[in-house]
CSV table of C-alpha atoms and ligand atoms in Angstrom, one decimal:
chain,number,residue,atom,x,y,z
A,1,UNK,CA,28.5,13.0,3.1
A,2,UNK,CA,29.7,9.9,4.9
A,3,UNK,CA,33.1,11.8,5.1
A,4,UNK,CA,32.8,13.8,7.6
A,5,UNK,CA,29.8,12.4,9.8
A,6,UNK,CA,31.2,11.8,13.3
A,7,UNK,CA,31.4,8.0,14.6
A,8,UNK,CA,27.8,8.3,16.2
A,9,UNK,CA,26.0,9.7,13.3
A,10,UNK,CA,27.0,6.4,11.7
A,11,UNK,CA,25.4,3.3,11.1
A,12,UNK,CA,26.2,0.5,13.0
A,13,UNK,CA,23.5,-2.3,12.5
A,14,UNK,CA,20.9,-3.1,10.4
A,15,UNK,CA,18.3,-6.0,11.9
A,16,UNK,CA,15.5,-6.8,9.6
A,17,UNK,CA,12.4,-8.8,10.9
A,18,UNK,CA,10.1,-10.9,9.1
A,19,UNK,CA,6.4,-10.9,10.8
A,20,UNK,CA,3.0,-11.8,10.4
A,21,UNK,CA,-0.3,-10.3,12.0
A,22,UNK,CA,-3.9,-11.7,11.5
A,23,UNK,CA,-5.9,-10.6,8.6
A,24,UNK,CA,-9.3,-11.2,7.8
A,25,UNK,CA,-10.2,-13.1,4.6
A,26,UNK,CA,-10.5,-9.9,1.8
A,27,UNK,CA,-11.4,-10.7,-1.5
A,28,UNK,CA,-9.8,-9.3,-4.8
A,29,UNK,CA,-9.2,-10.3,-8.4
A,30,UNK,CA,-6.2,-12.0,-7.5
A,31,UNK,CA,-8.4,-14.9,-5.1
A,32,UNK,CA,-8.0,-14.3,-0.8
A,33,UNK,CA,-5.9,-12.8,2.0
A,34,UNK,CA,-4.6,-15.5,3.7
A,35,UNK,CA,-4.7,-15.6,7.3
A,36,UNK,CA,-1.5,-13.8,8.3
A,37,UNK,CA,-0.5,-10.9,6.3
A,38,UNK,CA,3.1,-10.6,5.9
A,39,UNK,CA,5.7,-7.6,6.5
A,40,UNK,CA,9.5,-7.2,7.1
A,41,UNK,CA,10.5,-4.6,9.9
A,42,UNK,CA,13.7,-2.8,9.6
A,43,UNK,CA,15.5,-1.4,12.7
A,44,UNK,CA,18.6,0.9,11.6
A,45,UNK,CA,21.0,1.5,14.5
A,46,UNK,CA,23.8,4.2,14.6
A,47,UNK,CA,26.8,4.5,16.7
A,48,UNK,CA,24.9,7.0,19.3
A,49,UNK,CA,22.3,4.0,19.5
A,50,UNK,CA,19.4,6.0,17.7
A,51,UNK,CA,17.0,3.5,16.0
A,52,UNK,CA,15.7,4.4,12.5
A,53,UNK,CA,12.6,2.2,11.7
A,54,UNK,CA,11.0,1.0,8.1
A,55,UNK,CA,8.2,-1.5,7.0
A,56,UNK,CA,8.1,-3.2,3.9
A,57,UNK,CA,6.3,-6.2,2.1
A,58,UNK,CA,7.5,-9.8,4.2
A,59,UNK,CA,7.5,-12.2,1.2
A,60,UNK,CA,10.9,-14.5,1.0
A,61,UNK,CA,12.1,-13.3,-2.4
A,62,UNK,CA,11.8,-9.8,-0.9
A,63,UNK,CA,12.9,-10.7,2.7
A,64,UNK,CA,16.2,-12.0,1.1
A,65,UNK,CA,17.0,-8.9,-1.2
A,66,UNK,CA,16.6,-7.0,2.2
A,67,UNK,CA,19.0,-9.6,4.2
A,68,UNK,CA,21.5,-9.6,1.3
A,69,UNK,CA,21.5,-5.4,0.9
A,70,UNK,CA,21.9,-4.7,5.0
A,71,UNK,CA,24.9,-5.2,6.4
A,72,UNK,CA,26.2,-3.2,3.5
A,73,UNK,CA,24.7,0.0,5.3
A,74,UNK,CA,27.1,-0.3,7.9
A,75,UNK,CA,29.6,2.8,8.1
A,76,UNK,CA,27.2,4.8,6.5
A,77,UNK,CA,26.4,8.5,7.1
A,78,UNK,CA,22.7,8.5,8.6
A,79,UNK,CA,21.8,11.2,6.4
A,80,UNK,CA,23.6,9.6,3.2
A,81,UNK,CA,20.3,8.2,1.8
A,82,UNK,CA,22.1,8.5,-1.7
A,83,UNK,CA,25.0,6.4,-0.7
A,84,UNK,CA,22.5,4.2,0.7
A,85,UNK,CA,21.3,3.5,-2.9
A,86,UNK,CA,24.3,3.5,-4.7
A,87,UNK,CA,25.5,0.6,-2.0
A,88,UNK,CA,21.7,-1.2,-1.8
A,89,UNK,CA,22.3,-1.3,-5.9
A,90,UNK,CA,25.9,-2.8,-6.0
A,91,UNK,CA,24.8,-5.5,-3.6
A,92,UNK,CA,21.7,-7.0,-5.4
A,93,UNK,CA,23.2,-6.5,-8.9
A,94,UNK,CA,22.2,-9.6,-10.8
A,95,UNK,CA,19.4,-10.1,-8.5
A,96,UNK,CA,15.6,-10.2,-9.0
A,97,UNK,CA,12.7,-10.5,-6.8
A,98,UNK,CA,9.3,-11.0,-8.7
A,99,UNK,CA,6.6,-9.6,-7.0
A,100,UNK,CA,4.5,-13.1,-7.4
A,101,UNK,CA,1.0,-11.3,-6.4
A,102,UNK,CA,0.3,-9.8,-9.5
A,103,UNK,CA,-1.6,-6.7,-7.8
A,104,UNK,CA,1.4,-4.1,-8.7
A,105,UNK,CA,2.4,-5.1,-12.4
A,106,UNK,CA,5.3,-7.2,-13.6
A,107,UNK,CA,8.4,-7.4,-11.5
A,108,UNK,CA,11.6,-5.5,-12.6
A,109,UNK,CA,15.2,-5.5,-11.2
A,110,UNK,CA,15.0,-1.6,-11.1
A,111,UNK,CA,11.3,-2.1,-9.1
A,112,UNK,CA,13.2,-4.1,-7.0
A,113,UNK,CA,16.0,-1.6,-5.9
A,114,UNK,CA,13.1,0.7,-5.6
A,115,UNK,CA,11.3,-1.8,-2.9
A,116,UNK,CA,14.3,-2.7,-1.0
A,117,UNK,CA,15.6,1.2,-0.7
A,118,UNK,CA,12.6,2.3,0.7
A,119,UNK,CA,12.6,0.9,4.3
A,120,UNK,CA,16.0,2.0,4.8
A,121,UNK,CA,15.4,5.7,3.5
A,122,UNK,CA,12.3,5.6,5.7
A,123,UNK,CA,14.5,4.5,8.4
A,124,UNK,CA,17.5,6.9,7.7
A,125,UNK,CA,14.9,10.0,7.8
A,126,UNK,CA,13.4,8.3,10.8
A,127,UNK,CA,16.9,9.1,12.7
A,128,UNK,CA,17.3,12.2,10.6
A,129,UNK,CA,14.4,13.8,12.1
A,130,UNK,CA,15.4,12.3,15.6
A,131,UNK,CA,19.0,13.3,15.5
A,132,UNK,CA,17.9,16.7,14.1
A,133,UNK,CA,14.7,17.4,16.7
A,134,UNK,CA,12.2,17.3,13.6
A,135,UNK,CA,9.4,15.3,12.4
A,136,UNK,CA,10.2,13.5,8.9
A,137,UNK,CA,7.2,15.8,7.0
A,138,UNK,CA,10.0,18.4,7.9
A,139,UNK,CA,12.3,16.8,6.5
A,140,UNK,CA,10.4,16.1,3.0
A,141,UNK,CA,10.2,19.8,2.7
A,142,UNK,CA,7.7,21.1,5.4
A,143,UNK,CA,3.8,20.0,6.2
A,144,UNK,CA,1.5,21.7,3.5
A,145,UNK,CA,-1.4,20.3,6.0
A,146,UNK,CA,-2.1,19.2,9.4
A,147,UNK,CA,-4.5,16.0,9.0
A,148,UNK,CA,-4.3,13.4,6.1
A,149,UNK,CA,-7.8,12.0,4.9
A,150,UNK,CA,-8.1,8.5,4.2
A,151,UNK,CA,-10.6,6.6,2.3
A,152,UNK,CA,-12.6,3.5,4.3
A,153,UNK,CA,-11.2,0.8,2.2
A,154,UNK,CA,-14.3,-1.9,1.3
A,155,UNK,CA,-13.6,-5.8,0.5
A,156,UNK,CA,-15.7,-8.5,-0.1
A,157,UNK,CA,-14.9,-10.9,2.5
A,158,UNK,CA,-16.1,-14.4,4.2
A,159,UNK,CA,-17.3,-13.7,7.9
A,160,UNK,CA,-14.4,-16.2,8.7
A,161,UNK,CA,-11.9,-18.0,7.8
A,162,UNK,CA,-12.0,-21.2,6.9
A,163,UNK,CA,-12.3,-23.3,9.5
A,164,UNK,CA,-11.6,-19.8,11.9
A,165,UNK,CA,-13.5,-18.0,14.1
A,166,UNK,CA,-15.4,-15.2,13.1
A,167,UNK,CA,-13.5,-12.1,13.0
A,168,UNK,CA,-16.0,-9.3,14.0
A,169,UNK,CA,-17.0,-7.8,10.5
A,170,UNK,CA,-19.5,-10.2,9.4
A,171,UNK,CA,-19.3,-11.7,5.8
A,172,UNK,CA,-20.0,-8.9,2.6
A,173,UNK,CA,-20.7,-11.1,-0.4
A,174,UNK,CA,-23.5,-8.8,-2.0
A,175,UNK,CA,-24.3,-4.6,-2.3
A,176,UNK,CA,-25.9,-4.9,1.8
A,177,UNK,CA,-23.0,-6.6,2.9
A,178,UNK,CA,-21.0,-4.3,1.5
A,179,UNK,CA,-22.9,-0.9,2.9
A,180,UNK,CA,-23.1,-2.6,6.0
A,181,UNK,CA,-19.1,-3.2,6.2
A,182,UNK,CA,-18.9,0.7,5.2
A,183,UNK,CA,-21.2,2.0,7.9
A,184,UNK,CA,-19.3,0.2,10.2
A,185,UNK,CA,-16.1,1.8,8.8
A,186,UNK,CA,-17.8,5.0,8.6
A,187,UNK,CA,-19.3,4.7,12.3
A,188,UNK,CA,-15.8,4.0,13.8
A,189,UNK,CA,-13.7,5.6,11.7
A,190,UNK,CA,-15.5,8.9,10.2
A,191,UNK,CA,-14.4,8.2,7.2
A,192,UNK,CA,-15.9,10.6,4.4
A,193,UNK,CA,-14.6,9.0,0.9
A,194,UNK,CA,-15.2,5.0,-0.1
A,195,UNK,CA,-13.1,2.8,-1.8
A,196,UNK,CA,-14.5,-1.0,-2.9
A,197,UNK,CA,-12.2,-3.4,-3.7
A,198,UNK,CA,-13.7,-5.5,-7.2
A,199,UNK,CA,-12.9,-7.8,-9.5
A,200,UNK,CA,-14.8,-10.4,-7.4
A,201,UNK,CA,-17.8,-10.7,-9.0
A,202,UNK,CA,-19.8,-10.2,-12.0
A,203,UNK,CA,-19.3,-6.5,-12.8
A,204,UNK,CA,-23.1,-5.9,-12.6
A,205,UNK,CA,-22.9,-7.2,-8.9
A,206,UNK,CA,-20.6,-4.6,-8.5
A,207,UNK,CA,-22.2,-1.9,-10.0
A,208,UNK,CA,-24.9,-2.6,-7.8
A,209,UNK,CA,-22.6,-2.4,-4.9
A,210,UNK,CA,-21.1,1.0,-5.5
A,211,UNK,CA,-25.1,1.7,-6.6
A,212,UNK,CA,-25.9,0.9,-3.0
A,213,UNK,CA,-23.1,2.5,-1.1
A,214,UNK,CA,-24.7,5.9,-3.3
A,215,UNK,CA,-27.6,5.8,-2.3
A,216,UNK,CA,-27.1,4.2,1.6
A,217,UNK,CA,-24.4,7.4,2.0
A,218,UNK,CA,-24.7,10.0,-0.3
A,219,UNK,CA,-22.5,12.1,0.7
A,220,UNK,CA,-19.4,9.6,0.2
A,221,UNK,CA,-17.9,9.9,-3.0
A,222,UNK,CA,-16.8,5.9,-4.3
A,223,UNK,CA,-14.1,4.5,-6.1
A,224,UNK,CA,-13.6,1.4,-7.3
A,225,UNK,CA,-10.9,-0.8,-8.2
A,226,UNK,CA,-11.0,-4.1,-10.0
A,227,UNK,CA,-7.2,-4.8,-10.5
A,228,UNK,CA,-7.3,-4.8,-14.4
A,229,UNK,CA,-10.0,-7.7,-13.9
A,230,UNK,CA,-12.1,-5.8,-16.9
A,231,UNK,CA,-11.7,-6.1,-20.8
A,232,UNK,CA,-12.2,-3.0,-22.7
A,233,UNK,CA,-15.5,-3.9,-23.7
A,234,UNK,CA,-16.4,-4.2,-19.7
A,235,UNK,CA,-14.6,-1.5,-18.4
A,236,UNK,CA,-16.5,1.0,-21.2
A,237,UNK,CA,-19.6,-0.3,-19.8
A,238,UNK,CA,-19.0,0.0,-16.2
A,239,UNK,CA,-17.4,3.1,-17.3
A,240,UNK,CA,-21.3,4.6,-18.9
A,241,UNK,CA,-23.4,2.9,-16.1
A,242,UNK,CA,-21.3,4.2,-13.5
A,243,UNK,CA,-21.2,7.9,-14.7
A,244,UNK,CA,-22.6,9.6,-12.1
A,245,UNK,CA,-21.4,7.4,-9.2
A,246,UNK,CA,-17.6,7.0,-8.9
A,247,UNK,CA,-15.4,9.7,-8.0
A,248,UNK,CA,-12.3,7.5,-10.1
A,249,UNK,CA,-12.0,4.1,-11.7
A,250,UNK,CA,-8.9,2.5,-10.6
A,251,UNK,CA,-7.1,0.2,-13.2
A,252,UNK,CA,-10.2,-1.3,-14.5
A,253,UNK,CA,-8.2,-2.7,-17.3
A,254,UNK,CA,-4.2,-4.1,-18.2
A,255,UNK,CA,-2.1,-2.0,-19.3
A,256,UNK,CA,-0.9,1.9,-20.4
A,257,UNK,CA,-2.4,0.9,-23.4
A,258,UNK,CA,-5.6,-1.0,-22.4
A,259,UNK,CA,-6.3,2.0,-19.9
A,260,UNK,CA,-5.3,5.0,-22.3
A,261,UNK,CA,-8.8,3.1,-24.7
A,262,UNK,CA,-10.9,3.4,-21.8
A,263,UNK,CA,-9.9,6.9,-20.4
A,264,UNK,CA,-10.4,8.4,-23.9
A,265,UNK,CA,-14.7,7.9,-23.6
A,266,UNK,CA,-14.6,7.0,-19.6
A,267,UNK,CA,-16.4,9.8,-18.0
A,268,UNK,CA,-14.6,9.7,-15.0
A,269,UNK,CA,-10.7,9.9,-14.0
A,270,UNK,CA,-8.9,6.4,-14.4
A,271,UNK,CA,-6.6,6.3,-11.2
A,272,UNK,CA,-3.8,3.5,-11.0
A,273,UNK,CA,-1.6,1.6,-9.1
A,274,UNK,CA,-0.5,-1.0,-11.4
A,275,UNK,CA,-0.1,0.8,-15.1
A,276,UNK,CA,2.4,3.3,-13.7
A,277,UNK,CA,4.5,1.9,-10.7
A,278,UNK,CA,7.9,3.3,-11.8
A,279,UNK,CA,9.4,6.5,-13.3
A,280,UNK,CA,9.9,5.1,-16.6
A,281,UNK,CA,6.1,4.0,-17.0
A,282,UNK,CA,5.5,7.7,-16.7
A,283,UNK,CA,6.6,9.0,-20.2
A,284,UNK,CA,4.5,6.5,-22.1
A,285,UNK,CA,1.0,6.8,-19.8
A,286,UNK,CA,1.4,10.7,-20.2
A,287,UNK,CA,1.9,10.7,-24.1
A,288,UNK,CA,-1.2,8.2,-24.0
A,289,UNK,CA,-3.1,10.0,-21.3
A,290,UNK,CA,-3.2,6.2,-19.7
A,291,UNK,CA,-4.2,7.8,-16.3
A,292,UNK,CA,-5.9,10.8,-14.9
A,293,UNK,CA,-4.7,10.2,-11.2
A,294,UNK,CA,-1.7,7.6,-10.2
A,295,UNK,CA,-1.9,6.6,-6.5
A,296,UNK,CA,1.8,6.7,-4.7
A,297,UNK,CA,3.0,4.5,-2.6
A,298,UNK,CA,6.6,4.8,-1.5
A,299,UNK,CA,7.2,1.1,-0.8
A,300,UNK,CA,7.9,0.8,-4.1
A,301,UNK,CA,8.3,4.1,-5.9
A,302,UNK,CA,12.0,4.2,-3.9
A,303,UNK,CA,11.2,5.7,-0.5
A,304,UNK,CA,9.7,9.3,0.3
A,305,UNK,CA,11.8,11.6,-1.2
A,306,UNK,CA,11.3,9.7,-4.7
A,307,UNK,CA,7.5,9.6,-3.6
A,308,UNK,CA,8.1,13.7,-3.6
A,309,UNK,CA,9.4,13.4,-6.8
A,310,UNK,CA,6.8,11.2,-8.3
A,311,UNK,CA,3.8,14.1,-6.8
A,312,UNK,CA,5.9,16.8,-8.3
A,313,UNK,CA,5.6,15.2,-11.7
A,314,UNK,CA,2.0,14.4,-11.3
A,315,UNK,CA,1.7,18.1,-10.7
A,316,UNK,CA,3.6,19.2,-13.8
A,317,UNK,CA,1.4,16.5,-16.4
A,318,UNK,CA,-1.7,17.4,-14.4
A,319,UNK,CA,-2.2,14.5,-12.6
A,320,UNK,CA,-4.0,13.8,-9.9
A,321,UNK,CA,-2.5,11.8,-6.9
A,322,UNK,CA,-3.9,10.0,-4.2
A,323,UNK,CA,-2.2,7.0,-2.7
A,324,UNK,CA,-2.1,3.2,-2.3
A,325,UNK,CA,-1.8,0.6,0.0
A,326,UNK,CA,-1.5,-2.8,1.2
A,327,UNK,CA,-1.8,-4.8,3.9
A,328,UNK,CA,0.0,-2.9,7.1
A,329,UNK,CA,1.2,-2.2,10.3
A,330,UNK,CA,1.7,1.3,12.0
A,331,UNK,CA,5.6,2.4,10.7
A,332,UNK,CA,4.4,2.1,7.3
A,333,UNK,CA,1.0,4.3,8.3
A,334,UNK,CA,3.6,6.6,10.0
A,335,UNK,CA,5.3,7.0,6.6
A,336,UNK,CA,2.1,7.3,4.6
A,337,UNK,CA,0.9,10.5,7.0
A,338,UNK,CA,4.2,12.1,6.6
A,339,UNK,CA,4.1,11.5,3.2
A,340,UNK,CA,0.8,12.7,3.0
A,341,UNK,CA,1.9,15.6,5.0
A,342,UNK,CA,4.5,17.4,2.4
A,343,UNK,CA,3.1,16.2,-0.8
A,344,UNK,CA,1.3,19.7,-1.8
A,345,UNK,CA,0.0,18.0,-5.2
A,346,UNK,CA,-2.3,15.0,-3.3
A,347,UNK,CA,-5.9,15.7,-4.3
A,348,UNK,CA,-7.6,12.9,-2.8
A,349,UNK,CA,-8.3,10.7,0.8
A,350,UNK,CA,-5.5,8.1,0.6
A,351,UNK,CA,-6.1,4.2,0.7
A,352,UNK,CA,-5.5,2.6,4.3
A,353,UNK,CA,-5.7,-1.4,5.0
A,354,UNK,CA,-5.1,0.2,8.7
A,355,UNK,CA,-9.0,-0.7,10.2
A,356,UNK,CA,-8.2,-4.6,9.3
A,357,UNK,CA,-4.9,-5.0,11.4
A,358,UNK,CA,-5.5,-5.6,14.8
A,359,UNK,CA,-2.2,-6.1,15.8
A,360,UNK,CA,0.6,-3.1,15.7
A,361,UNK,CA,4.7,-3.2,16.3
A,362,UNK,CA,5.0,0.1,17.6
A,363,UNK,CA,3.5,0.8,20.7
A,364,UNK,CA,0.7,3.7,20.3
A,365,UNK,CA,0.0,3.5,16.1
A,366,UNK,CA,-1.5,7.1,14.7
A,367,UNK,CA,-5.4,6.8,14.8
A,368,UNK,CA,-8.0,7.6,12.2
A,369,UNK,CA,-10.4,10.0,13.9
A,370,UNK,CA,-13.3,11.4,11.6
A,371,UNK,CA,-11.6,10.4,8.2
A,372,UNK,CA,-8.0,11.4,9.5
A,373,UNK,CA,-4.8,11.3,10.7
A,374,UNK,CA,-3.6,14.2,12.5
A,375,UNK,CA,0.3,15.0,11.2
A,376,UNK,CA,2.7,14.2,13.9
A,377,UNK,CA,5.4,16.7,15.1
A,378,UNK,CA,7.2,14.3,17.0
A,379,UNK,CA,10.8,14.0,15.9
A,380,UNK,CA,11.4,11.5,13.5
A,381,UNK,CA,8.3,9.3,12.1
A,382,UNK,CA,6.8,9.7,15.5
A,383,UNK,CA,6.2,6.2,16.4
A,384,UNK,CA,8.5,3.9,18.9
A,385,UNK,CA,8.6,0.5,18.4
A,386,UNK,CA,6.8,-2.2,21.1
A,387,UNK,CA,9.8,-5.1,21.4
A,388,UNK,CA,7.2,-7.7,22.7
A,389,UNK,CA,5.1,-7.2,20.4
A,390,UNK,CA,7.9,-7.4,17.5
A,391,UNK,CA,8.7,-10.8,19.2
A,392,UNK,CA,5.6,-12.3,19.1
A,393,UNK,CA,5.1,-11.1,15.7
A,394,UNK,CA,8.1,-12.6,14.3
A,395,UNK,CA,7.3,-16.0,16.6
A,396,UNK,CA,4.0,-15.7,15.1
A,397,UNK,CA,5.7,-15.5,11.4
A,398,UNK,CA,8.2,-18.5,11.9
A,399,UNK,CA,4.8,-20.9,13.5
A,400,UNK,CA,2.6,-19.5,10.4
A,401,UNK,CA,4.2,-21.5,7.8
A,402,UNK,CA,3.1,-18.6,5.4
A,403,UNK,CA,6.6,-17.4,3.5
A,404,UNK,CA,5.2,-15.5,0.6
A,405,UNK,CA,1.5,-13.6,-0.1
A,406,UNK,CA,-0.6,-16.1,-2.3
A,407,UNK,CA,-4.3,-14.9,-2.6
A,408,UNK,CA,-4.9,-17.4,-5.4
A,409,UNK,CA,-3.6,-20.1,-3.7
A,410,UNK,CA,-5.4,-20.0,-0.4
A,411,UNK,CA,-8.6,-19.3,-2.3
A,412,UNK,CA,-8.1,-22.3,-4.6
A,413,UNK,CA,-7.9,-24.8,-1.0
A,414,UNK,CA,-11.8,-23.6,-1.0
A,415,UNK,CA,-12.5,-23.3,-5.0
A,416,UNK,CA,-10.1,-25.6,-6.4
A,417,UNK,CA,-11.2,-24.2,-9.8
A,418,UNK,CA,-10.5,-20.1,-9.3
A,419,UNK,CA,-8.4,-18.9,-11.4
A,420,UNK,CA,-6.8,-15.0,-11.2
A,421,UNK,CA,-9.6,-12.8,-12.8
A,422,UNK,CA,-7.1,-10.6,-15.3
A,423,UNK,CA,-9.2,-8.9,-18.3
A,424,UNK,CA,-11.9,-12.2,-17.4
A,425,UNK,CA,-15.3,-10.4,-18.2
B,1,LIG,O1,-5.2,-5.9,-0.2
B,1,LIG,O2,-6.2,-7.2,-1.7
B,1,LIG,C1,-5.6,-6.2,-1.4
B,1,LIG,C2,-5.4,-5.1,-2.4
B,1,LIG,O3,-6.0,-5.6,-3.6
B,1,LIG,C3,-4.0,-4.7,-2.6
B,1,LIG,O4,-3.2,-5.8,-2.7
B,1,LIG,C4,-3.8,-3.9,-3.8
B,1,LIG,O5,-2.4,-3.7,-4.1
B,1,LIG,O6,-4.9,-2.2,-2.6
B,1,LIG,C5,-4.3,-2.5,-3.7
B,1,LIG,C6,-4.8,-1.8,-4.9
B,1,LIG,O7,-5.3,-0.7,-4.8
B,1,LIG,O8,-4.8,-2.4,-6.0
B,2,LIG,MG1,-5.5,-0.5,-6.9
């Protein structure tokens, strides 16, 4: 393709930005958010002077893969997303960057040309749909819907952090925290499906909290996700007591293996997002039946039209979809709802850390009103960038001192003793 694209449809410059943004102290198996959360924004320019934008994950291993692939975008057709990979992949041969946080599954060099594509296909669709006059969902394929649901996404959490002020959503350390964090969710948000993030505590103070949220909102179907924090023995039992309550069980145990035990007596769907995190985890969770549901997320499946890919073969194995997240600003939540928009196979609310940012890079982020996000029809993703806020972002980054997402770390300044919870009860 890059052949015959004219001198403006080329790329000229690639700038990526490391930032951080205030997050509130969530709780999961793997120990604390720290205070800043931590994202890379890409800014692909082409010779016409069209920007392309893309989030992705801000830790220094990654950060660096991203740095090292860039500059060899330049010259590129915008539309060339597969001579984008095929360059992105020369340039970090030999190169690995382990995904530390141990909330996605072990690290692999082929996960990592999947992360470090997938800002720059969001971006090159991003000036697609703007050279072209359509939104990216257009560009996927066409919108099967106009508004994507999204679950109110529930965490344990200190009121504060340590030595901080408090941040506005009050401390949820037992089942009325928790209901009062998601009626606060619900009240501002209208959200109609609850997630709760677990692996925190015992799994009968769990239980009790998705117990709670039943009966406080009844009409609220709940997940809940431990991160793998379960042995079998647990996850059967949480499995039985929790019957009639969860609408899926996300990854309450390690592994294809481990999960495939549980979801052969489990009475509900096992969802994941750390089992099956690339294409060649799929052929081994379907001959096992590891998973009922598998929760995209096209930060590191490869990008969107890999994300397509991935629903499509959900559909074929039967396979329910729904969709992760992590800690994020408004050009990945852009992504998501486009996403969202031309998957036809996504048969649940997707996840959303979008209520716990307050701070945005672009300058008017899609809203969540009553559970959803209206599908944009702006050309490209939809959403412009806000420069000064981008600055003080990145200013806020570089004075931060944080270079890489640590949850265990910054819990164990408080609880020198905590240790990750991985198959622990
Ligand atoms: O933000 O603490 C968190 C979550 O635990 C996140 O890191 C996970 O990747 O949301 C994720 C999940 O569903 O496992
Ligand atoms: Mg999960």
């Amino acid at each position: 393709a890059s052949g015959r694209a004219a001198r403006g449809d080329r790329i000229d410059e690639v700038v990526v930005t490391p930032v951080a943004f205030a997050d509130p102290p969530l709780f999961n198996a793997a120990g604390v958010h720290q205070p800043y959360a931590l994202r890379s924004i890409v800014q692909v320019r082409t010779g016409s002077g069209l920007i392309g934008l893309g989030e992705t994950y801000g830790d220094a291993a990654h950060l660096d893969l991203l740095r090292r692939a860039a500059p060899a975008l330049r010259g590129l057709d915008l539309f060339d997303a597969n001579g984008m990979a095929v360059r992105v992949a020369a340039e970090l041969r030999g190169a690995e960057a382990p995904d530390a946080h141990g909330l996605t599954g072990a690290s692999s060099p082929s996960k990592s040309l999947a992360r470090v594509v997938s800002p720059f296909e969001v971006a090159m669709l991003d000036l697609a749909g703007q050279r072209t006059d359509r939104p990216v969902h257009a560009l996927l394929g066409g919108r099967v819907r106009d508004a994507i649901p999204f679950a109110a996404y529930l965490f344990y959490k200190w009121d504060r952090h340590p030595g901080g002020e408090p941040d506005g959503w009050g401390a949820a350390l037992d089942p009325d925290g928790i209901v009062a964090q998601a009626r606060t969710m619900v009240d501002r948000y209208g959200f109609r499906s609850l997630k709760l993030k677990g692996g925190v505590f015992e799994p009968d103070a769990e239980i009790a909290a998705v117990r709670a949220l039943r009966a406080a909102l009844p009409d609220l179907p709940v997940r809940l996700d431990p991160n793998a924090a379960w042995t079998l023995a647990t996850s059967h039992r949480v499995a039985r007591e929790l019957a009639d309550d969860l609408q899926y069980l996300e990854d309450p145990t390690p592994g294809r293996y481990g999960m495939a035990a549980v979801a052969a007596r489990a009475p509900m769907p096992l969802a994941t997002n750390m089992c099956v995190v690339a294409f060649e985890h799929l052929p081994e969770a379907v001959r096992l039946g590891s998973v009922q549901v598998i929760l995209a997320d096209h930060h590191y499946w490869g990008g969107l039209r890999a994300s397509i890919r991935l629903a499509a073969m959900c559909d074929v194995f039967g396979i329910g979809l729904s969709m992760h997240s992590n800690s994020h600003l408004g050009i990945s939540l852009a992504a998501m709802v486009h996403l969202a928009a031309a998957a036809p196979a996504l048969s649940y609310p997707c996840d959303t850390h979008a209520p716990w940012a307050v701070d945005d890079v672009v300058t008017t982020p899609l809203s969540i009103v009553d559970g959803s996000v209206a599908v944009p029809d702006a050309p490209g993703l939809g959403v412009t960038l806000d420069e000064a806020a981008l600055a003080r972002l990145h200013q806020q980054y570089l004075d931060c001192g944080i270079t890489r997402r640590d949850d265990a770390g910054y819990l164990r300044t408080v609880q020198p003793d905590f240790r990750k919870r991985v198959a622990a009860w």
